[in-house]
mmCIF file of C-alpha atoms in Angstrom:
data_model
loop_
_atom_site.group_PDB
_atom_site.id
_atom_site.type_symbol
_atom_site.label_atom_id
_atom_site.label_comp_id
_atom_site.label_asym_id
_atom_site.label_seq_id
_atom_site.Cartn_x
_atom_site.Cartn_y
_atom_site.Cartn_z
ATOM 1 C CA MET A 1 25.032 21.384 -99.743
ATOM 2 C CA ASN A 2 24.842 17.665 -98.275
ATOM 3 C CA ARG A 3 27.432 18.553 -95.516
ATOM 4 C CA LEU A 4 25.442 21.701 -94.547
ATOM 5 C CA LEU A 5 22.269 19.444 -94.189
ATOM 6 C CA ASP A 6 24.217 16.946 -91.998
ATOM 7 C CA PHE A 7 25.781 19.649 -89.799
ATOM 8 C CA ILE A 8 22.215 20.980 -89.342
ATOM 9 C CA ALA A 9 20.708 17.943 -88.459
ATOM 10 C CA LYS A 10 23.345 16.999 -86.008
ATOM 11 C CA ARG A 11 23.203 20.333 -84.327
ATOM 12 C CA LYS A 12 18.991 19.717 -84.035
ATOM 13 C CA LEU A 13 19.824 16.259 -82.483
ATOM 14 C CA VAL A 14 22.079 17.625 -79.895
ATOM 15 C CA ALA A 15 19.698 20.411 -78.986
ATOM 16 C CA GLY A 16 17.197 17.933 -78.848
ATOM 17 C CA ILE A 17 19.004 16.057 -76.411
ATOM 18 C CA ALA A 18 19.848 18.794 -74.524
ATOM 19 C CA ILE A 19 16.333 19.918 -73.964
ATOM 20 C CA LEU A 20 15.249 16.430 -72.996
ATOM 21 C CA VAL A 21 17.727 16.188 -70.325
ATOM 22 C CA ILE A 22 16.867 19.481 -68.929
ATOM 23 C CA ILE A 23 13.231 18.465 -69.063
ATOM 24 C CA LEU A 24 14.000 15.162 -67.194
ATOM 25 C CA ILE A 25 16.042 16.963 -64.389
ATOM 26 C CA SER A 26 13.570 19.575 -63.881
ATOM 27 C CA GLY A 27 10.838 17.022 -63.751
ATOM 28 C CA PHE A 28 12.822 14.916 -61.058
ATOM 29 C CA TYR A 29 13.351 17.820 -58.962
ATOM 30 C CA ILE A 30 9.636 18.811 -59.313
ATOM 31 C CA PHE A 31 8.621 15.332 -58.577
ATOM 32 C CA GLN A 32 10.838 15.041 -55.422
ATOM 33 C CA ARG A 33 9.462 18.361 -53.960
ATOM 34 C CA ILE A 34 5.887 16.969 -54.334
ATOM 35 C CA ARG A 35 6.861 13.672 -53.134
ATOM 36 C CA ALA A 36 8.378 15.387 -50.073
ATOM 37 C CA PRO A 37 6.308 14.838 -46.903
ATOM 38 C CA GLN A 38 5.016 17.941 -45.351
ATOM 39 C CA ALA A 39 5.466 18.238 -41.571
ATOM 40 C CA GLU A 40 2.433 17.745 -39.513
ATOM 41 C CA SER A 41 1.395 20.641 -37.587
ATOM 42 C CA LYS A 42 -0.771 21.131 -34.565
ATOM 43 C CA LYS A 43 -2.233 24.193 -32.589
ATOM 44 C CA VAL A 44 -1.839 24.241 -28.979
ATOM 45 C CA GLU A 45 -5.210 24.172 -27.982
ATOM 46 C CA ARG A 46 -7.172 23.966 -24.524
ATOM 47 C CA GLY A 47 -8.646 20.951 -23.091
ATOM 48 C CA ASP A 48 -9.138 18.287 -20.456
ATOM 49 C CA VAL A 49 -6.554 15.762 -19.715
ATOM 50 C CA LYS A 50 -6.300 12.755 -16.940
ATOM 51 C CA GLN A 51 -3.585 10.491 -16.206
ATOM 52 C CA GLU A 52 -4.580 6.796 -15.625
ATOM 53 C CA LEU A 53 -2.991 3.899 -14.056
ATOM 54 C CA SER A 54 -3.533 0.438 -15.371
ATOM 55 C CA LEU A 55 -2.825 -2.667 -13.021
ATOM 56 C CA SER A 56 -3.191 -6.340 -13.287
ATOM 57 C CA GLY A 57 -4.941 -8.755 -10.816
ATOM 58 C CA GLU A 58 -7.063 -11.520 -9.777
ATOM 59 C CA ILE A 59 -10.332 -12.292 -7.850
ATOM 60 C CA ASP A 60 -9.899 -13.450 -4.469
ATOM 61 C CA ALA A 61 -12.125 -13.843 -1.226
ATOM 62 C CA PHE A 62 -12.031 -12.557 2.151
ATOM 63 C CA GLU A 63 -13.680 -15.568 3.521
ATOM 64 C CA LYS A 64 -11.773 -18.525 2.879
ATOM 65 C CA ALA A 65 -11.295 -21.433 5.139
ATOM 66 C CA ASN A 66 -8.919 -24.593 4.769
ATOM 67 C CA LEU A 67 -10.159 -27.002 6.753
ATOM 68 C CA SER A 68 -8.331 -30.090 8.275
ATOM 69 C CA PHE A 69 -8.534 -32.446 11.345
ATOM 70 C CA GLN A 70 -7.141 -31.652 14.697
ATOM 71 C CA THR A 71 -6.087 -35.205 15.114
ATOM 72 C CA GLY A 72 -5.211 -38.202 13.045
ATOM 73 C CA GLY A 73 -7.627 -41.223 12.328
ATOM 74 C CA LEU A 74 -10.018 -43.125 10.059
ATOM 75 C CA VAL A 75 -12.731 -41.229 8.383
ATOM 76 C CA SER A 76 -15.979 -42.339 9.072
ATOM 77 C CA TRP A 77 -18.260 -39.993 7.772
ATOM 78 C CA ILE A 78 -18.126 -37.270 4.814
ATOM 79 C CA GLY A 79 -21.100 -34.829 4.516
ATOM 80 C CA VAL A 80 -20.188 -32.872 1.465
ATOM 81 C CA LYS A 81 -18.708 -33.176 -2.172
ATOM 82 C CA GLU A 82 -17.051 -30.734 -4.383
ATOM 83 C CA GLY A 83 -19.643 -27.885 -5.620
ATOM 84 C CA ASP A 84 -21.882 -28.174 -2.622
ATOM 85 C CA TYR A 85 -23.098 -24.906 -0.646
ATOM 86 C CA VAL A 86 -22.558 -25.084 3.135
ATOM 87 C CA TYR A 87 -23.504 -22.894 5.865
ATOM 88 C CA ARG A 88 -21.835 -21.647 9.015
ATOM 89 C CA PHE A 89 -21.290 -24.499 11.642
ATOM 90 C CA GLN A 90 -22.763 -26.982 9.237
ATOM 91 C CA GLY A 91 -20.967 -30.422 9.706
ATOM 92 C CA ILE A 92 -18.322 -31.273 6.884
ATOM 93 C CA ALA A 93 -16.800 -34.682 8.008
ATOM 94 C CA SER A 94 -15.840 -37.059 11.100
ATOM 95 C CA LEU A 95 -13.481 -39.272 12.156
ATOM 96 C CA ASP A 96 -14.240 -42.988 13.871
ATOM 97 C CA GLN A 97 -15.302 -41.819 17.216
ATOM 98 C CA ARG A 98 -15.475 -45.091 19.167
ATOM 99 C CA SER A 99 -12.041 -45.168 20.710
ATOM 100 C CA ALA A 100 -12.415 -41.422 21.856
ATOM 101 C CA ARG A 101 -15.788 -42.054 23.168
ATOM 102 C CA LYS A 102 -14.754 -44.983 24.941
ATOM 103 C CA SER A 103 -11.693 -43.012 26.557
ATOM 104 C CA LEU A 104 -14.059 -40.491 27.401
ATOM 105 C CA GLU A 105 -16.483 -42.971 29.208
ATOM 106 C CA LYS A 106 -13.284 -44.424 31.053
ATOM 107 C CA GLN A 107 -12.305 -40.557 32.379
ATOM 108 C CA LEU A 108 -15.606 -40.058 33.299
ATOM 109 C CA LEU A 109 -15.803 -43.249 35.664
ATOM 110 C CA SER A 110 -12.343 -42.263 36.874
ATOM 111 C CA TYR A 111 -13.694 -38.588 37.866
ATOM 112 C CA LEU A 112 -16.984 -40.190 39.668
ATOM 113 C CA LEU A 113 -14.374 -42.414 41.621
ATOM 114 C CA GLN A 114 -12.259 -39.301 42.404
ATOM 115 C CA ARG A 115 -15.269 -37.377 43.286
ATOM 116 C CA SER A 116 -16.124 -40.028 45.925
ATOM 117 C CA ALA A 117 -13.006 -40.137 47.273
ATOM 118 C CA PHE A 118 -12.980 -36.254 47.596
ATOM 119 C CA ASP A 119 -16.227 -36.220 49.216
ATOM 120 C CA GLU A 120 -14.742 -38.786 51.608
ATOM 121 C CA VAL A 121 -11.804 -37.015 52.546
ATOM 122 C CA ARG A 122 -13.988 -33.922 53.207
ATOM 123 C CA GLU A 123 -16.365 -35.504 55.462
ATOM 124 C CA GLU A 124 -13.413 -37.072 57.445
ATOM 125 C CA ASN A 125 -11.994 -33.498 57.966
ATOM 126 C CA LEU A 126 -15.277 -31.887 59.042
ATOM 127 C CA ASN A 127 -15.906 -30.388 55.627
ATOM 128 C CA ARG A 128 -12.927 -28.037 56.017
ATOM 129 C CA THR A 129 -11.252 -26.288 53.184
ATOM 130 C CA PRO A 130 -7.294 -26.284 53.012
ATOM 131 C CA GLU A 131 -7.559 -22.749 54.288
ATOM 132 C CA GLN A 132 -9.714 -23.967 57.299
ATOM 133 C CA ALA A 133 -7.415 -26.741 58.295
ATOM 134 C CA ILE A 134 -6.504 -26.814 61.896
ATOM 135 C CA ASN A 135 -2.946 -28.010 61.323
ATOM 136 C CA ASN A 136 -0.383 -28.679 58.533
ATOM 137 C CA GLU A 137 -0.880 -32.274 57.868
ATOM 138 C CA MET A 138 -4.623 -31.658 57.691
ATOM 139 C CA LYS A 139 -4.116 -28.707 55.115
ATOM 140 C CA ARG A 140 -1.778 -31.005 52.979
ATOM 141 C CA ILE A 141 -4.266 -33.887 52.978
ATOM 142 C CA LEU A 142 -7.113 -31.502 51.748
ATOM 143 C CA GLU A 143 -4.779 -29.911 49.327
ATOM 144 C CA ARG A 144 -4.004 -33.313 47.656
ATOM 145 C CA ASN A 145 -7.672 -34.163 47.815
ATOM 146 C CA GLN A 146 -8.495 -30.680 45.851
ATOM 147 C CA TRP A 147 -5.693 -31.701 43.136
ATOM 148 C CA ASN A 148 -6.628 -34.914 42.604
ATOM 149 C CA LEU A 149 -10.506 -33.985 41.762
ATOM 150 C CA GLU A 150 -9.094 -31.059 39.759
ATOM 151 C CA LEU A 151 -6.943 -33.561 37.531
ATOM 152 C CA ALA A 152 -10.098 -35.962 36.979
ATOM 153 C CA VAL A 153 -11.952 -32.890 35.760
ATOM 154 C CA ASN A 154 -9.287 -31.786 33.403
ATOM 155 C CA SER A 155 -8.826 -35.337 31.880
ATOM 156 C CA VAL A 156 -12.838 -35.706 31.410
ATOM 157 C CA GLU A 157 -12.573 -32.165 29.671
ATOM 158 C CA MET A 158 -9.528 -32.951 27.317
ATOM 159 C CA GLN A 159 -11.064 -36.271 26.285
ATOM 160 C CA ASP A 160 -14.365 -34.442 25.558
ATOM 161 C CA LEU A 161 -12.233 -32.101 23.230
ATOM 162 C CA VAL A 162 -10.740 -34.653 21.613
ATOM 163 C CA VAL A 163 -14.075 -36.093 20.697
ATOM 164 C CA GLN A 164 -15.260 -32.750 19.430
ATOM 165 C CA LEU A 165 -12.304 -32.340 17.402
ATOM 166 C CA SER A 166 -12.780 -35.405 15.571
ATOM 167 C CA SER A 167 -15.444 -33.510 13.638
ATOM 168 C CA ILE A 168 -15.119 -30.483 11.111
ATOM 169 C CA TYR A 169 -17.583 -28.024 10.990
ATOM 170 C CA SER A 170 -17.547 -25.139 8.255
ATOM 171 C CA PRO A 171 -16.637 -21.725 10.012
ATOM 172 C CA ILE A 172 -18.093 -19.835 7.124
ATOM 173 C CA GLU A 173 -21.039 -20.337 4.672
ATOM 174 C CA GLY A 174 -19.851 -20.716 1.128
ATOM 175 C CA ILE A 175 -19.007 -23.349 -1.896
ATOM 176 C CA VAL A 176 -16.945 -26.252 -1.038
ATOM 177 C CA THR A 177 -14.144 -25.847 -3.795
ATOM 178 C CA GLU A 178 -11.628 -28.553 -2.879
ATOM 179 C CA VAL A 179 -12.123 -32.191 -1.161
ATOM 180 C CA ASN A 180 -9.102 -34.310 -0.672
ATOM 181 C CA THR A 181 -10.660 -37.170 0.909
ATOM 182 C CA PRO A 182 -13.976 -37.646 -1.029
ATOM 183 C CA ASN A 183 -14.648 -41.111 0.360
ATOM 184 C CA PRO A 184 -14.868 -42.481 4.156
ATOM 185 C CA GLY A 185 -12.515 -45.309 5.422
ATOM 186 C CA VAL A 186 -9.267 -43.565 4.693
ATOM 187 C CA ASN A 187 -6.984 -42.712 7.603
ATOM 188 C CA VAL A 188 -5.681 -38.943 7.379
ATOM 189 C CA ALA A 189 -2.867 -37.161 9.043
ATOM 190 C CA PRO A 190 -3.605 -34.128 11.554
ATOM 191 C CA PHE A 191 -3.226 -30.620 10.101
ATOM 192 C CA THR A 192 -3.313 -31.644 6.581
ATOM 193 C CA THR A 193 -6.205 -29.618 4.505
ATOM 194 C CA GLN A 194 -8.909 -31.982 3.685
ATOM 195 C CA PHE A 195 -11.686 -29.548 2.608
ATOM 196 C CA VAL A 196 -11.608 -25.888 1.302
ATOM 197 C CA VAL A 197 -14.656 -23.477 1.564
ATOM 198 C CA VAL A 198 -14.925 -20.103 -0.023
ATOM 199 C CA ASN A 199 -17.743 -17.259 0.459
ATOM 200 C CA PRO A 200 -18.679 -16.125 -3.246
ATOM 201 C CA ARG A 201 -20.137 -13.133 -1.655
ATOM 202 C CA THR A 202 -17.032 -11.737 -0.191
ATOM 203 C CA ILE A 203 -15.063 -11.574 -3.368
ATOM 204 C CA TYR A 204 -12.614 -8.829 -4.207
ATOM 205 C CA PHE A 205 -10.069 -7.907 -6.841
ATOM 206 C CA ASN A 206 -6.439 -8.286 -5.810
ATOM 207 C CA VAL A 207 -4.014 -6.303 -7.642
ATOM 208 C CA THR A 208 -0.337 -5.876 -7.213
ATOM 209 C CA ALA A 209 1.568 -2.434 -7.503
ATOM 210 C CA ASP A 210 5.186 -1.579 -7.310
ATOM 211 C CA GLN A 211 6.531 1.212 -5.011
ATOM 212 C CA THR A 212 6.281 3.963 -7.743
ATOM 213 C CA GLU A 213 2.572 3.038 -8.496
ATOM 214 C CA VAL A 214 1.178 2.418 -4.920
ATOM 215 C CA VAL A 215 1.742 6.161 -4.085
ATOM 216 C CA ASP A 216 -1.036 6.958 -6.302
ATOM 217 C CA LEU A 217 -3.545 4.643 -4.847
ATOM 218 C CA LYS A 218 -5.567 5.670 -1.732
ATOM 219 C CA ARG A 219 -8.570 4.110 -0.303
ATOM 220 C CA GLU A 220 -11.824 5.134 -1.813
ATOM 221 C CA THR A 221 -9.928 5.565 -5.218
ATOM 222 C CA ARG A 222 -12.272 4.374 -7.933
ATOM 223 C CA GLY A 223 -11.505 2.470 -11.015
ATOM 224 C CA LYS A 224 -12.880 0.422 -13.931
ATOM 225 C CA ILE A 225 -12.069 -3.512 -14.270
ATOM 226 C CA VAL A 226 -12.276 -5.363 -17.228
ATOM 227 C CA PHE A 227 -11.937 -9.486 -16.680
ATOM 228 C CA ASP A 228 -10.486 -11.231 -19.202
ATOM 229 C CA ALA A 229 -13.414 -13.795 -19.228
ATOM 230 C CA TYR A 230 -15.830 -10.691 -19.643
ATOM 231 C CA PRO A 231 -13.843 -8.374 -22.113
ATOM 232 C CA GLU A 232 -16.761 -6.504 -23.053
ATOM 233 C CA GLU A 233 -18.078 -5.642 -19.701
ATOM 234 C CA GLU A 234 -16.923 -3.004 -17.531
ATOM 235 C CA VAL A 235 -17.202 -3.551 -13.511
ATOM 236 C CA SER A 236 -16.830 -0.452 -11.050
ATOM 237 C CA GLY A 237 -14.424 -1.139 -8.125
ATOM 238 C CA GLU A 238 -13.175 0.956 -5.232
ATOM 239 C CA VAL A 239 -9.814 0.526 -3.367
ATOM 240 C CA ILE A 240 -10.683 -0.545 0.090
ATOM 241 C CA ASP A 241 -7.147 -1.504 1.378
ATOM 242 C CA VAL A 242 -3.518 -1.024 0.631
ATOM 243 C CA SER A 243 -0.992 -3.245 2.108
ATOM 244 C CA PHE A 244 1.465 -1.616 4.442
ATOM 245 C CA THR A 245 4.291 -4.372 3.797
ATOM 246 C CA PRO A 246 5.369 -5.558 0.436
ATOM 247 C CA ARG A 247 4.933 -9.131 -0.927
ATOM 248 C CA VAL A 248 8.073 -11.153 0.607
ATOM 249 C CA ASP A 249 7.928 -13.577 -2.474
ATOM 250 C CA GLU A 250 8.256 -11.337 -5.689
ATOM 251 C CA ILE A 251 11.152 -9.661 -7.288
ATOM 252 C CA GLY A 252 11.464 -5.953 -6.483
ATOM 253 C CA THR A 253 8.951 -4.062 -4.027
ATOM 254 C CA VAL A 254 5.529 -5.195 -4.793
ATOM 255 C CA TYR A 255 2.274 -4.256 -2.811
ATOM 256 C CA ASP A 256 -1.366 -5.900 -2.576
ATOM 257 C CA VAL A 257 -4.176 -3.664 -3.201
ATOM 258 C CA ARG A 258 -7.507 -4.929 -2.703
ATOM 259 C CA VAL A 259 -10.358 -3.392 -4.437
ATOM 260 C CA SER A 260 -14.209 -4.040 -3.748
ATOM 261 C CA LEU A 261 -16.590 -5.365 -6.641
ATOM 262 C CA ASN A 262 -19.739 -3.320 -6.786
ATOM 263 C CA LYS A 263 -21.442 -7.072 -7.654
ATOM 264 C CA ASP A 264 -23.486 -9.204 -5.419
ATOM 265 C CA ASN A 265 -22.152 -12.100 -7.264
ATOM 266 C CA LEU A 266 -25.269 -14.048 -6.108
ATOM 267 C CA GLN A 267 -25.369 -16.227 -9.471
ATOM 268 C CA PHE A 268 -21.372 -16.920 -9.142
ATOM 269 C CA LYS A 269 -20.688 -15.333 -12.455
ATOM 270 C CA TYR A 270 -17.169 -13.998 -11.051
ATOM 271 C CA LEU A 271 -14.932 -16.910 -9.963
ATOM 272 C CA LEU A 272 -12.001 -17.323 -7.630
ATOM 273 C CA GLY A 273 -8.892 -16.524 -9.648
ATOM 274 C CA MET A 274 -10.316 -15.014 -12.815
ATOM 275 C CA THR A 275 -8.063 -12.330 -13.833
ATOM 276 C CA GLY A 276 -8.247 -8.887 -15.362
ATOM 277 C CA ASP A 277 -7.148 -5.222 -15.221
ATOM 278 C CA ILE A 278 -8.295 -2.161 -13.357
ATOM 279 C CA THR A 279 -7.805 1.328 -14.657
ATOM 280 C CA VAL A 280 -8.018 4.076 -12.232
ATOM 281 C CA VAL A 281 -7.321 8.126 -12.744
ATOM 282 C CA THR A 282 -4.608 9.257 -10.729
ATOM 283 C CA GLN A 283 -4.842 12.750 -11.785
ATOM 284 C CA GLU A 284 -7.143 15.017 -13.668
ATOM 285 C CA LYS A 285 -7.012 18.580 -14.959
ATOM 286 C CA LYS A 286 -9.567 20.662 -17.224
ATOM 287 C CA ASN A 287 -8.987 23.738 -19.171
ATOM 288 C CA VAL A 288 -5.225 23.444 -19.793
ATOM 289 C CA LEU A 289 -3.022 23.757 -22.710
ATOM 290 C CA LEU A 290 -2.522 20.422 -24.694
ATOM 291 C CA LEU A 291 -0.730 18.992 -27.431
ATOM 292 C CA PRO A 292 -0.710 15.204 -28.985
ATOM 293 C CA LEU A 293 2.242 13.466 -27.394
ATOM 294 C CA GLU A 294 4.064 12.878 -30.662
ATOM 295 C CA PHE A 295 4.846 16.567 -30.962
ATOM 296 C CA VAL A 296 6.634 17.001 -27.700
ATOM 297 C CA LYS A 297 10.296 15.846 -27.973
ATOM 298 C CA THR A 298 13.100 15.302 -25.530
ATOM 299 C CA ASP A 299 16.665 15.888 -25.240
ATOM 300 C CA GLU A 300 19.422 16.394 -22.891
ATOM 301 C CA LYS A 301 17.878 19.970 -21.927
ATOM 302 C CA GLY A 302 14.494 18.973 -21.371
ATOM 303 C CA ARG A 303 11.159 18.633 -23.521
ATOM 304 C CA TYR A 304 10.616 20.865 -26.470
ATOM 305 C CA VAL A 305 8.536 21.209 -29.496
ATOM 306 C CA TYR A 306 9.210 22.722 -33.023
ATOM 307 C CA ILE A 307 7.630 25.949 -33.860
ATOM 308 C CA ASP A 308 9.365 26.035 -37.323
ATOM 309 C CA SER A 309 8.985 23.594 -40.008
ATOM 310 C CA GLN A 310 11.546 25.119 -42.164
ATOM 311 C CA LYS A 311 14.117 25.826 -39.696
ATOM 312 C CA ARG A 312 13.388 23.257 -36.992
ATOM 313 C CA GLU A 313 13.633 25.920 -34.140
ATOM 314 C CA LYS A 314 13.165 24.328 -30.869
ATOM 315 C CA LYS A 315 10.731 25.751 -27.927
ATOM 316 C CA TYR A 316 11.622 24.354 -24.379
ATOM 317 C CA VAL A 317 8.415 24.026 -22.528
ATOM 318 C CA GLU A 318 7.398 22.443 -19.185
ATOM 319 C CA VAL A 319 4.865 19.288 -19.194
ATOM 320 C CA GLY A 320 2.338 18.401 -16.697
ATOM 321 C CA ILE A 321 -0.226 15.639 -16.963
ATOM 322 C CA GLU A 322 0.690 12.910 -19.369
ATOM 323 C CA GLY A 323 -2.747 11.185 -20.568
ATOM 324 C CA GLU A 324 -3.073 8.501 -23.060
ATOM 325 C CA GLU A 325 -3.046 10.591 -25.875
ATOM 326 C CA VAL A 326 -2.269 14.384 -25.281
ATOM 327 C CA ILE A 327 0.159 15.945 -22.583
ATOM 328 C CA GLU A 328 -0.197 19.126 -20.684
ATOM 329 C CA LEU A 329 2.124 22.087 -21.328
ATOM 330 C CA LYS A 330 3.372 25.290 -19.805
ATOM 331 C CA GLY A 331 5.687 28.101 -21.140
ATOM 332 C CA ILE A 332 3.906 28.329 -24.508
ATOM 333 C CA GLU A 333 0.992 30.298 -25.697
ATOM 334 C CA GLU A 334 -2.484 29.117 -26.710
ATOM 335 C CA GLY A 335 -2.759 28.971 -30.725
ATOM 336 C CA THR A 336 1.106 28.544 -31.117
ATOM 337 C CA MET A 337 1.543 26.290 -34.264
ATOM 338 C CA VAL A 338 4.196 23.390 -33.657
ATOM 339 C CA TYR A 339 5.424 20.913 -35.740
ATOM 340 C CA ASP A 340 6.245 17.065 -35.739
#
């Protein structure tokens, strides 16, 4: 009897273990199926899409003047400091003119002497011109007389030009942004930039575009600019010029594109060199078939979508404008369910 009871107990234990194993295996498979992610789906729908191009650049100015002395010498007067606002033709600085003015006086005296000699020769030759000379000798005398007078006049004019070039005048109005010689009493060399003047009312946004991007930019193309200094503010801009030749100091083929700012900048809010980005719409279509970008795949045959979540059936499609989040599709019907 005891042996029978032991046998029955063992059979129950084995049966219990078997049932437990079956329950665990079934639960594992059920859990796995529950955990298995379902393929995301999306219907092909109609909507609007636009293709945008984003380019980086910085503020520059059309009116910008680098000022230098045309002759070297001792600086005797400086009329501006960095940050001053100057007007067109306003005096900026001057060299010591004492030597130049003495030379001018000397040339003027030489001219007066030559003028006196000129008149005397003319009187001796009956006030004739070289064309009216009665013989070759008189003609040569009158020609030399005329040439000597012209040399004296040229000498005076050249020395007067030296006096004029010893001063710097601003050719534009604007802000003095650089002063390399802030104090008088210093000797300077010719053609070395001493002052820089920038007109803040002529600023523009200069961006660079490579050869694949510049073809999408035309004059009057509009865009939105966001400066790094003012990230919460959008400024509208319009392309006013696309460089015909590329930059020579860049790697690759890069072109300058100038964009006007619809701001007067009277308060000097936008400063030279400020960086930012402009976004322009290069293409736009309305009421076309669209899908989110992640649903459109690519292989060696082209672009395709999955139209069956189980069989992973591919359907090849044509694509059009690619926006930031969606892409235009052709070759598929509206309402078709596709899977990621």
